[in-house]
Amino acid sequence: MGWAALVVPVLALAACTSPATTEEADVPATAVVSAEAPAALDPAAAGLEVADTSALGALPDLVTQVQQCGVADAEVDPAAVAPFEVVTAGRQVLGVHCLADDGGRTLYADVADGSVWSAQDLLTQEGQAEVSQALAAARADGGTQAGGDAAGDPAAEVSVTAGSLADLRFDEAGNLIMIEGNGAAWKVDAGEVDSLLSERGRLVRGAVRSGGEFRGITVGNSAQAHVVNAALLPPPAAPIAPPAPPAGSVDCAVAKCIALTFDDGPGPETPRLLQILADKDVPATFFMVGKNAQARPETVKAVLDAGHELGDHTWNHPDLRTVSAEQVRKEVSDTSAAIAAGAGQGPTVMRPPYGATNDTVLSVLKDLGLPVVMWSVDTEDWKNKSTSETRARAVAGAHPGAIILQHDIHSWSIDAVPGIIDDLRAQGYSFVTVSQLFDTMNPGEKYFSRG
Ligand code: NI
């Protein structure tokens, strides 16, 4: 097949396989409903003048897979300029839908390292099985399909079988959208998606939900970019593009919520932590020391841009019980001002150093409009200086509604974050900021955990 054949519209049907099965499947745990197929993006969103493989030179693996789209390997012409649509471009993730007469496939590339994933790779193996089963059940129900010409016809033939999840995308609300070869689209609600996703799936969903700026397809010749792409990227001191995960779909009255908090920064390694949280699609809350916020305004802004919550942790980190009311006010308000100078907006919460308060302190904080955030799980990272112990304490202490205390000025504590997230996620926790954890928070009142 020459490349001209590849421009057959996506909606064209290939020889069809029958999806019909009369067996009653178990009712799947995952609900699939019909949905609108999302529109492709303007290629300019990915910095491309044209959406063809000539523009993807820095991503040779992606070029190869796009060229192979719907084509037997032997037929690939390496010189062919294969067409595709851009489906997402955010942070370090580029998603393209290569066009083929079986409906094509959606491929995702990480421009930081050049790796390429299929749509199925966004789901765990269990997730793939669950979505396939739920999709088959939804089809058998003859659900009305908003996105395709098979609408309302349960007998409509489809070109993608239940087991082949060739075109998976996310919308900005974090819903998982599955598009079949005939253009029919289905959706799994954002609230149900979390447990289905692989690490790559979280990375892609975080990039889509954020509306974060696309890093761009890395400059340099393709061979070099393929091998040392990461080295060509800006150093970590440059703020990482934002994930800004909206927590709108998390209801902590229902979900098993937990809040990660990081004190005493921002520090030199805070951008590294931001990248970890972005990769894991996890929001957190940062209680900043004023003098550090003043020293690193770009990091303060990166924290906010990434969708995290900003907290005030005083200017000099004193025990506030030992200073005058006026000094309490100055410690806190100067810090809020430094945070606002960096981020463009001030903190929403405050944590007293050492958790130390008295009536005077609380009265000033009430006056300043700041809820007082304590914690219910102390990793004691500053004391144990151990990644494994920090992780173990966080996970052992975790409970629904918990607030976990760490410090982003300690590299070993940052190193513990991926494991903490993985362990807690495996236990069904949803990560939220402190303000998202509580329905309402009142200035001057102390909060240790929800419930
Ligand atoms: Ni502190």
Short mmCIF file of C-alpha atoms and ligand atoms in Angstrom, two decimals:
data_model
loop_
_atom_site.label_atom_id
_atom_site.label_comp_id
_atom_site.label_asym_id
_atom_site.label_seq_id
_atom_site.Cartn_x
_atom_site.Cartn_y
_atom_site.Cartn_z
CA MET A 1 0.00 0.00 0.00
CA GLY A 2 1.38 3.38 -0.95
CA TRP A 3 0.97 6.26 1.38
CA ALA A 4 -1.82 7.74 -0.68
CA ALA A 5 -4.01 4.89 0.43
CA LEU A 6 -3.47 5.90 4.00
CA VAL A 7 -5.42 9.10 3.67
CA VAL A 8 -8.66 7.17 3.43
CA PRO A 9 -10.89 8.85 5.99
CA VAL A 10 -10.87 7.46 9.46
CA LEU A 11 -14.51 6.56 9.28
CA ALA A 12 -14.06 4.12 6.40
CA LEU A 13 -14.69 0.58 7.49
CA ALA A 14 -12.32 -2.21 6.80
CA ALA A 15 -13.49 -5.76 6.49
CA CYS A 16 -15.41 -6.23 9.62
CA THR A 17 -15.19 -8.71 12.36
CA SER A 18 -18.32 -9.56 14.17
CA PRO A 19 -18.41 -8.42 17.76
CA ALA A 20 -21.53 -10.41 18.41
CA THR A 21 -21.54 -12.61 21.40
CA THR A 22 -24.65 -13.91 23.02
CA GLU A 23 -22.97 -14.91 26.22
CA GLU A 24 -23.92 -12.93 29.24
CA ALA A 25 -20.81 -11.35 30.56
CA ASP A 26 -20.46 -10.50 34.21
CA VAL A 27 -21.49 -6.96 34.87
CA PRO A 28 -18.18 -5.16 34.66
CA ALA A 29 -17.08 -2.93 37.48
CA THR A 30 -16.23 -0.22 35.00
CA ALA A 31 -19.09 1.68 33.41
CA VAL A 32 -18.72 2.61 29.75
CA VAL A 33 -21.07 5.12 28.20
CA SER A 34 -21.29 6.58 24.74
CA ALA A 35 -19.46 9.83 24.16
CA GLU A 36 -18.46 12.41 21.63
CA ALA A 37 -15.27 11.68 19.78
CA PRO A 38 -12.86 14.51 20.53
CA ALA A 39 -11.67 16.67 17.69
CA ALA A 40 -8.07 16.57 16.58
CA LEU A 41 -5.86 19.50 17.50
CA ASP A 42 -4.34 21.99 15.17
CA PRO A 43 -0.84 20.65 14.44
CA ALA A 44 0.45 24.04 15.57
CA ALA A 45 -0.40 22.96 19.13
CA ALA A 46 2.58 20.63 18.84
CA GLY A 47 4.67 23.22 17.11
CA LEU A 48 4.19 21.52 13.75
CA GLU A 49 3.55 23.30 10.49
CA VAL A 50 2.23 20.13 8.95
CA ALA A 51 1.12 16.87 10.48
CA ASP A 52 3.31 14.45 8.65
CA THR A 53 6.29 12.41 9.68
CA SER A 54 8.76 14.79 8.09
CA ALA A 55 8.08 17.02 11.10
CA LEU A 56 8.90 14.33 13.67
CA GLY A 57 12.59 13.88 12.95
CA ALA A 58 13.59 14.05 16.59
CA LEU A 59 11.31 11.14 17.42
CA PRO A 60 12.47 8.32 15.13
CA ASP A 61 10.53 5.61 16.95
CA LEU A 62 7.36 7.57 16.49
CA VAL A 63 8.13 8.12 12.82
CA THR A 64 8.56 4.39 12.34
CA GLN A 65 5.35 3.50 14.11
CA VAL A 66 3.33 6.09 12.24
CA GLN A 67 4.72 4.78 8.97
CA GLN A 68 3.75 1.26 9.99
CA CYS A 69 0.23 2.30 10.87
CA GLY A 70 -2.13 -0.11 9.22
CA VAL A 71 0.62 -1.38 6.96
CA ALA A 72 2.38 -4.70 7.01
CA ASP A 73 6.04 -4.22 7.87
CA ALA A 74 7.29 -5.37 4.52
CA GLU A 75 5.33 -2.64 2.82
CA VAL A 76 6.73 0.27 4.76
CA ASP A 77 8.54 2.77 2.66
CA PRO A 78 10.99 4.51 4.98
CA ALA A 79 10.90 7.55 2.74
CA ALA A 80 7.13 7.81 2.93
CA VAL A 81 5.72 10.89 4.61
CA ALA A 82 2.88 9.40 6.59
CA PRO A 83 -0.01 11.57 7.77
CA PHE A 84 -1.43 11.75 11.24
CA GLU A 85 -3.56 13.91 13.46
CA VAL A 86 -2.35 15.50 16.69
CA VAL A 87 -4.56 14.38 19.57
CA THR A 88 -2.65 15.89 22.46
CA ALA A 89 0.45 17.98 23.09
CA GLY A 90 1.12 18.88 26.68
CA ARG A 91 4.13 18.89 28.97
CA GLN A 92 6.43 16.18 27.61
CA VAL A 93 3.69 14.15 25.94
CA LEU A 94 2.83 14.16 22.26
CA GLY A 95 -0.16 12.07 21.16
CA VAL A 96 -0.84 11.40 17.50
CA HIS A 97 -3.46 9.40 15.68
CA CYS A 98 -2.01 7.78 12.63
CA LEU A 99 -4.43 7.41 9.79
CA ALA A 100 -5.19 4.06 8.25
CA ASP A 101 -8.21 2.50 6.66
CA ASP A 102 -8.90 0.34 9.70
CA GLY A 103 -9.34 3.48 11.74
CA GLY A 104 -5.70 3.84 12.62
CA ARG A 105 -4.09 3.89 16.01
CA THR A 106 -3.22 6.44 18.63
CA LEU A 107 0.41 6.61 19.67
CA TYR A 108 1.99 8.57 22.46
CA ALA A 109 5.56 9.80 22.64
CA ASP A 110 7.53 11.14 25.57
CA VAL A 111 9.64 13.87 24.03
CA ALA A 112 11.94 13.77 27.05
CA ASP A 113 13.33 10.36 26.14
CA GLY A 114 11.85 9.59 22.71
CA SER A 115 9.95 6.53 23.87
CA VAL A 116 6.68 5.64 22.15
CA TRP A 117 3.67 3.86 23.58
CA SER A 118 0.57 2.38 22.09
CA ALA A 119 -2.87 3.28 23.37
CA GLN A 120 -3.07 -0.03 25.22
CA ASP A 121 0.08 0.89 27.12
CA LEU A 122 -1.90 3.57 28.93
CA LEU A 123 -3.74 0.84 30.83
CA THR A 124 -2.47 -1.88 33.10
CA GLN A 125 -3.11 -5.42 31.92
CA GLU A 126 -6.01 -5.63 34.34
CA GLY A 127 -7.19 -2.27 33.09
CA GLN A 128 -7.11 -3.47 29.50
CA ALA A 129 -9.14 -6.54 30.38
CA GLU A 130 -11.63 -4.54 32.39
CA VAL A 131 -12.12 -1.88 29.74
CA SER A 132 -12.44 -4.48 27.00
CA GLN A 133 -15.06 -6.32 28.96
CA ALA A 134 -16.95 -3.17 29.81
CA LEU A 135 -16.79 -2.05 26.20
CA ALA A 136 -18.17 -5.35 24.99
CA ALA A 137 -20.99 -5.10 27.50
CA ALA A 138 -21.79 -1.56 26.45
CA ARG A 139 -21.91 -2.60 22.81
CA ALA A 140 -24.13 -5.54 23.63
CA ASP A 141 -26.44 -3.12 25.37
CA GLY A 142 -26.68 -1.25 22.11
CA GLY A 143 -25.91 2.00 23.83
CA THR A 144 -26.61 5.03 21.75
CA GLN A 145 -23.38 6.21 20.33
CA ALA A 146 -23.04 9.90 19.95
CA GLY A 147 -19.87 9.80 17.99
CA GLY A 148 -20.36 7.33 15.20
CA ASP A 149 -22.57 6.25 12.38
CA ALA A 150 -23.38 3.05 14.21
CA ALA A 151 -25.58 5.09 16.51
CA GLY A 152 -28.38 3.18 18.07
CA ASP A 153 -27.74 0.06 16.09
CA PRO A 154 -26.57 -2.70 18.39
CA ALA A 155 -25.88 -4.92 15.42
CA ALA A 156 -23.54 -2.39 13.87
CA GLU A 157 -20.29 -3.93 12.93
CA VAL A 158 -17.14 -2.44 14.25
CA SER A 159 -13.63 -2.70 13.00
CA VAL A 160 -12.01 -2.84 16.40
CA THR A 161 -12.68 -5.86 18.50
CA ALA A 162 -13.26 -5.63 22.19
CA GLY A 163 -9.73 -6.75 22.87
CA SER A 164 -7.97 -4.21 20.73
CA LEU A 165 -7.91 -0.82 22.32
CA ALA A 166 -6.29 0.96 19.44
CA ASP A 167 -7.44 4.51 20.05
CA LEU A 168 -7.54 5.66 23.65
CA ARG A 169 -7.45 9.30 24.63
CA PHE A 170 -8.24 11.52 27.58
CA ASP A 171 -10.35 14.62 27.61
CA GLU A 172 -9.55 17.65 29.71
CA ALA A 173 -11.75 16.41 32.53
CA GLY A 174 -9.64 13.26 32.77
CA ASN A 175 -12.26 10.96 31.27
CA LEU A 176 -10.93 8.06 29.21
CA ILE A 177 -12.28 8.13 25.67
CA MET A 178 -12.19 5.03 23.46
CA ILE A 179 -12.77 5.48 19.77
CA GLU A 180 -13.58 2.60 17.50
CA GLY A 181 -12.60 2.20 13.90
CA ASN A 182 -16.05 3.32 12.80
CA GLY A 183 -15.74 6.56 14.74
CA ALA A 184 -18.03 5.53 17.58
CA ALA A 185 -16.72 6.86 20.87
CA TRP A 186 -17.12 5.60 24.42
CA LYS A 187 -16.18 7.01 27.74
CA VAL A 188 -15.07 5.80 31.16
CA ASP A 189 -15.70 8.46 33.78
CA ALA A 190 -12.64 10.17 35.24
CA GLY A 191 -13.49 8.96 38.71
CA GLU A 192 -13.26 5.35 37.57
CA VAL A 193 -10.17 5.70 35.42
CA ASP A 194 -7.54 5.95 38.11
CA SER A 195 -7.28 2.29 38.98
CA LEU A 196 -7.08 1.29 35.31
CA LEU A 197 -4.07 3.37 34.36
CA SER A 198 -0.47 2.37 33.97
CA GLU A 199 2.29 4.80 34.87
CA ARG A 200 2.31 5.90 31.25
CA GLY A 201 -1.41 6.40 31.35
CA ARG A 202 -1.05 8.68 34.35
CA LEU A 203 1.67 10.64 32.60
CA VAL A 204 -0.52 11.14 29.53
CA ARG A 205 -3.64 11.96 31.51
CA GLY A 206 -1.73 14.45 33.62
CA ALA A 207 -0.45 16.13 30.47
CA VAL A 208 -3.91 16.34 28.94
CA ARG A 209 -5.69 17.55 32.06
CA SER A 210 -3.14 20.19 32.79
CA GLY A 211 -3.48 22.21 29.66
CA GLY A 212 0.24 22.50 30.35
CA GLU A 213 2.57 23.94 27.81
CA PHE A 214 4.10 21.43 25.41
CA ARG A 215 7.86 21.22 25.69
CA GLY A 216 8.22 20.88 21.98
CA ILE A 217 9.76 18.20 19.88
CA THR A 218 13.36 18.34 20.85
CA VAL A 219 15.74 20.05 18.53
CA GLY A 220 18.79 18.32 17.16
CA ASN A 221 19.29 15.66 14.58
CA SER A 222 17.24 12.59 15.02
CA ALA A 223 20.02 10.15 15.87
CA GLN A 224 21.40 12.39 18.56
CA ALA A 225 17.99 13.24 19.89
CA HIS A 226 17.12 9.60 20.14
CA VAL A 227 20.10 8.75 22.30
CA VAL A 228 20.65 11.81 24.42
CA ASN A 229 17.35 13.55 24.21
CA ALA A 230 17.13 14.11 27.95
CA ALA A 231 20.49 15.83 27.96
CA LEU A 232 19.20 18.36 25.47
CA LEU A 233 16.34 19.39 27.67
CA PRO A 234 16.52 22.40 29.94
CA PRO A 235 18.10 21.66 33.32
CA PRO A 236 15.69 20.78 36.09
CA ALA A 237 16.05 24.24 37.55
CA ALA A 238 13.77 25.39 34.76
CA PRO A 239 10.19 24.97 35.88
CA ILE A 240 8.56 21.83 34.59
CA ALA A 241 5.48 22.44 32.52
CA PRO A 242 2.32 22.24 34.55
CA PRO A 243 0.04 19.28 35.16
CA ALA A 244 -2.56 21.19 37.20
CA PRO A 245 -4.70 18.17 37.90
CA PRO A 246 -8.16 19.43 38.69
CA ALA A 247 -9.61 17.59 41.62
CA GLY A 248 -13.15 18.28 40.53
CA SER A 249 -13.83 14.61 40.09
CA VAL A 250 -12.60 13.61 43.55
CA ASP A 251 -15.20 13.78 46.31
CA CYS A 252 -13.43 13.10 49.58
CA ALA A 253 -16.74 12.38 51.26
CA VAL A 254 -16.79 9.27 49.10
CA ALA A 255 -13.26 8.64 47.87
CA LYS A 256 -10.35 7.48 50.01
CA CYS A 257 -8.43 10.74 49.96
CA ILE A 258 -4.99 11.55 51.25
CA ALA A 259 -2.86 14.69 51.11
CA LEU A 260 0.90 14.84 50.62
CA THR A 261 2.49 17.95 52.13
CA PHE A 262 6.04 19.27 51.82
CA ASP A 263 7.56 21.78 54.22
CA ASP A 264 10.50 24.15 54.45
CA GLY A 265 11.14 24.67 50.73
CA PRO A 266 11.28 25.61 48.04
CA GLY A 267 14.73 24.15 47.70
CA PRO A 268 17.09 23.21 44.89
CA GLU A 269 15.42 19.84 44.47
CA THR A 270 11.84 21.06 44.51
CA PRO A 271 11.71 21.06 40.66
CA ARG A 272 12.72 17.40 40.72
CA LEU A 273 9.85 16.70 43.08
CA LEU A 274 7.51 18.60 40.77
CA GLN A 275 8.54 16.34 37.91
CA ILE A 276 7.86 13.24 40.01
CA LEU A 277 4.43 14.55 40.99
CA ALA A 278 3.72 15.47 37.37
CA ASP A 279 4.72 12.04 36.15
CA LYS A 280 2.48 10.45 38.76
CA ASP A 281 -0.31 12.97 38.23
CA VAL A 282 -0.47 13.77 41.92
CA PRO A 283 -1.30 17.15 43.48
CA ALA A 284 0.33 18.16 46.76
CA THR A 285 0.59 21.08 49.15
CA PHE A 286 3.80 23.03 49.74
CA PHE A 287 4.35 24.94 52.98
CA MET A 288 7.07 27.39 52.07
CA VAL A 289 9.53 29.26 54.21
CA GLY A 290 9.39 32.92 53.23
CA LYS A 291 13.09 33.47 52.73
CA ASN A 292 13.24 30.40 50.48
CA ALA A 293 10.24 31.56 48.48
CA GLN A 294 11.92 34.93 48.02
CA ALA A 295 15.11 33.22 46.82
CA ARG A 296 13.33 30.95 44.33
CA PRO A 297 10.35 32.83 42.88
CA GLU A 298 10.40 30.75 39.69
CA THR A 299 10.00 27.58 41.71
CA VAL A 300 7.13 29.09 43.68
CA LYS A 301 5.42 29.85 40.40
CA ALA A 302 6.16 26.36 39.06
CA VAL A 303 4.51 24.85 42.13
CA LEU A 304 1.33 26.80 41.54
CA ASP A 305 1.38 26.30 37.78
CA ALA A 306 1.65 22.58 38.36
CA GLY A 307 -1.67 22.59 40.18
CA HIS A 308 -0.34 22.28 43.71
CA GLU A 309 -1.49 24.28 46.70
CA LEU A 310 0.64 27.01 48.26
CA GLY A 311 1.06 27.22 52.02
CA ASP A 312 2.77 29.68 54.35
CA HIS A 313 5.38 28.30 56.79
CA THR A 314 6.72 31.61 58.19
CA TRP A 315 9.78 33.59 57.15
CA ASN A 316 12.40 32.34 59.64
CA HIS A 317 10.76 29.15 60.90
CA PRO A 318 10.54 30.18 64.57
CA ASP A 319 8.46 28.54 67.26
CA LEU A 320 5.65 31.08 67.04
CA ARG A 321 4.82 30.64 70.74
CA THR A 322 8.11 32.33 71.56
CA VAL A 323 7.59 35.53 69.57
CA SER A 324 5.24 38.47 69.96
CA ALA A 325 1.91 38.72 68.21
CA GLU A 326 3.34 41.42 65.98
CA GLN A 327 6.25 39.16 65.06
CA VAL A 328 3.84 36.32 64.30
CA ARG A 329 2.00 38.63 61.97
CA LYS A 330 5.19 39.75 60.25
CA GLU A 331 6.60 36.22 59.92
CA VAL A 332 3.43 35.06 58.22
CA SER A 333 2.44 38.09 56.16
CA ASP A 334 5.95 38.66 54.79
CA THR A 335 5.98 35.03 53.69
CA SER A 336 2.58 35.34 52.04
CA ALA A 337 3.86 38.40 50.20
CA ALA A 338 6.97 36.57 48.97
CA ILE A 339 4.85 33.67 47.76
CA ALA A 340 2.48 36.05 46.00
CA ALA A 341 5.42 37.85 44.42
CA GLY A 342 6.60 34.58 42.91
CA ALA A 343 3.36 32.85 42.06
CA GLY A 344 1.08 35.76 41.35
CA GLN A 345 -1.20 34.65 44.14
CA GLY A 346 -0.78 34.13 47.83
CA PRO A 347 -1.05 31.00 49.97
CA THR A 348 -4.41 29.53 50.95
CA VAL A 349 -3.25 27.66 54.04
CA MET A 350 -0.63 27.98 56.75
CA ARG A 351 1.40 25.50 58.79
CA PRO A 352 3.16 26.69 61.96
CA PRO A 353 6.76 25.47 62.37
CA TYR A 354 6.86 22.44 64.68
CA GLY A 355 3.07 22.58 64.73
CA ALA A 356 3.50 24.99 67.62
CA THR A 357 0.59 27.32 68.34
CA ASN A 358 -1.15 29.05 71.21
CA ASP A 359 -4.19 31.26 71.42
CA THR A 360 -2.24 34.34 70.37
CA VAL A 361 -0.83 32.61 67.31
CA LEU A 362 -4.22 31.24 66.28
CA SER A 363 -5.81 34.62 66.76
CA VAL A 364 -3.30 36.28 64.43
CA LEU A 365 -3.71 33.54 61.85
CA LYS A 366 -7.47 33.91 62.00
CA ASP A 367 -7.02 37.60 61.43
CA LEU A 368 -4.79 36.88 58.44
CA GLY A 369 -7.45 34.57 57.00
CA LEU A 370 -5.33 31.42 57.06
CA PRO A 371 -6.52 27.95 58.13
CA VAL A 372 -3.88 26.16 60.24
CA VAL A 373 -2.80 22.85 58.76
CA MET A 374 -1.22 20.25 60.99
CA TRP A 375 -0.64 16.60 59.98
CA SER A 376 -1.66 13.12 61.02
CA VAL A 377 1.25 11.14 59.56
CA ASP A 378 4.79 12.25 60.40
CA THR A 379 7.38 10.58 58.20
CA GLU A 380 10.15 12.00 60.43
CA ASP A 381 12.16 12.28 57.24
CA TRP A 382 14.38 15.00 58.72
CA LYS A 383 15.40 12.61 61.48
CA ASN A 384 15.67 9.24 59.79
CA LYS A 385 17.44 10.56 56.68
CA SER A 386 16.29 7.37 54.99
CA THR A 387 14.28 6.92 51.81
CA SER A 388 13.03 3.49 52.80
CA GLU A 389 12.09 4.53 56.32
CA THR A 390 10.34 7.66 55.10
CA ARG A 391 8.34 5.57 52.67
CA ALA A 392 7.57 2.93 55.28
CA ARG A 393 6.37 5.48 57.83
CA ALA A 394 4.19 7.28 55.29
CA VAL A 395 2.53 4.07 54.16
CA ALA A 396 2.20 2.51 57.62
CA GLY A 397 0.62 5.65 58.99
CA ALA A 398 -1.72 6.29 56.08
CA HIS A 399 -5.44 6.39 56.71
CA PRO A 400 -8.36 7.86 54.79
CA GLY A 401 -8.31 11.62 55.19
CA ALA A 402 -4.69 11.69 56.34
CA ILE A 403 -2.24 14.53 55.93
CA ILE A 404 1.31 13.26 55.43
CA LEU A 405 4.26 15.43 56.42
CA GLN A 406 7.50 15.47 54.43
CA HIS A 407 10.17 18.05 53.59
CA ASP A 408 11.15 18.90 50.02
CA ILE A 409 14.54 20.15 51.18
CA HIS A 410 15.73 16.57 51.76
CA SER A 411 16.69 14.54 48.69
CA TRP A 412 16.07 11.21 50.44
CA SER A 413 12.55 12.29 51.21
CA ILE A 414 11.91 13.28 47.59
CA ASP A 415 13.34 9.91 46.59
CA ALA A 416 10.65 8.26 48.72
CA VAL A 417 7.77 9.98 46.94
CA PRO A 418 7.36 7.63 43.93
CA GLY A 419 7.17 4.60 46.22
CA ILE A 420 4.77 6.31 48.61
CA ILE A 421 2.48 7.19 45.74
CA ASP A 422 2.65 3.71 44.27
CA ASP A 423 1.97 2.03 47.61
CA LEU A 424 -0.94 4.28 48.53
CA ARG A 425 -2.43 4.17 45.07
CA ALA A 426 -2.35 0.38 45.26
CA GLN A 427 -4.42 0.74 48.42
CA GLY A 428 -7.00 2.80 46.57
CA TYR A 429 -6.07 6.27 47.77
CA SER A 430 -6.78 9.39 45.72
CA PHE A 431 -4.31 12.23 46.18
CA VAL A 432 -5.62 15.73 46.85
CA THR A 433 -4.37 19.06 48.11
CA VAL A 434 -5.16 20.02 51.68
CA SER A 435 -7.97 22.34 50.67
CA GLN A 436 -9.45 19.62 48.51
CA LEU A 437 -9.36 17.25 51.47
CA PHE A 438 -11.76 19.38 53.48
CA ASP A 439 -15.13 20.66 52.41
CA THR A 440 -14.55 23.93 54.22
CA MET A 441 -11.64 25.36 56.17
CA ASN A 442 -11.87 28.23 58.60
CA PRO A 443 -9.11 30.76 59.32
CA GLY A 444 -7.36 30.23 62.63
CA GLU A 445 -8.69 26.68 63.04
CA LYS A 446 -6.40 23.66 63.16
CA TYR A 447 -6.77 20.72 60.78
CA PHE A 448 -5.02 17.41 61.42
CA SER A 449 -6.91 15.10 59.06
CA ARG A 450 -10.32 14.68 57.56
CA GLY A 451 -12.73 12.65 59.63
NI NI B 1 9.17 23.26 59.03
#
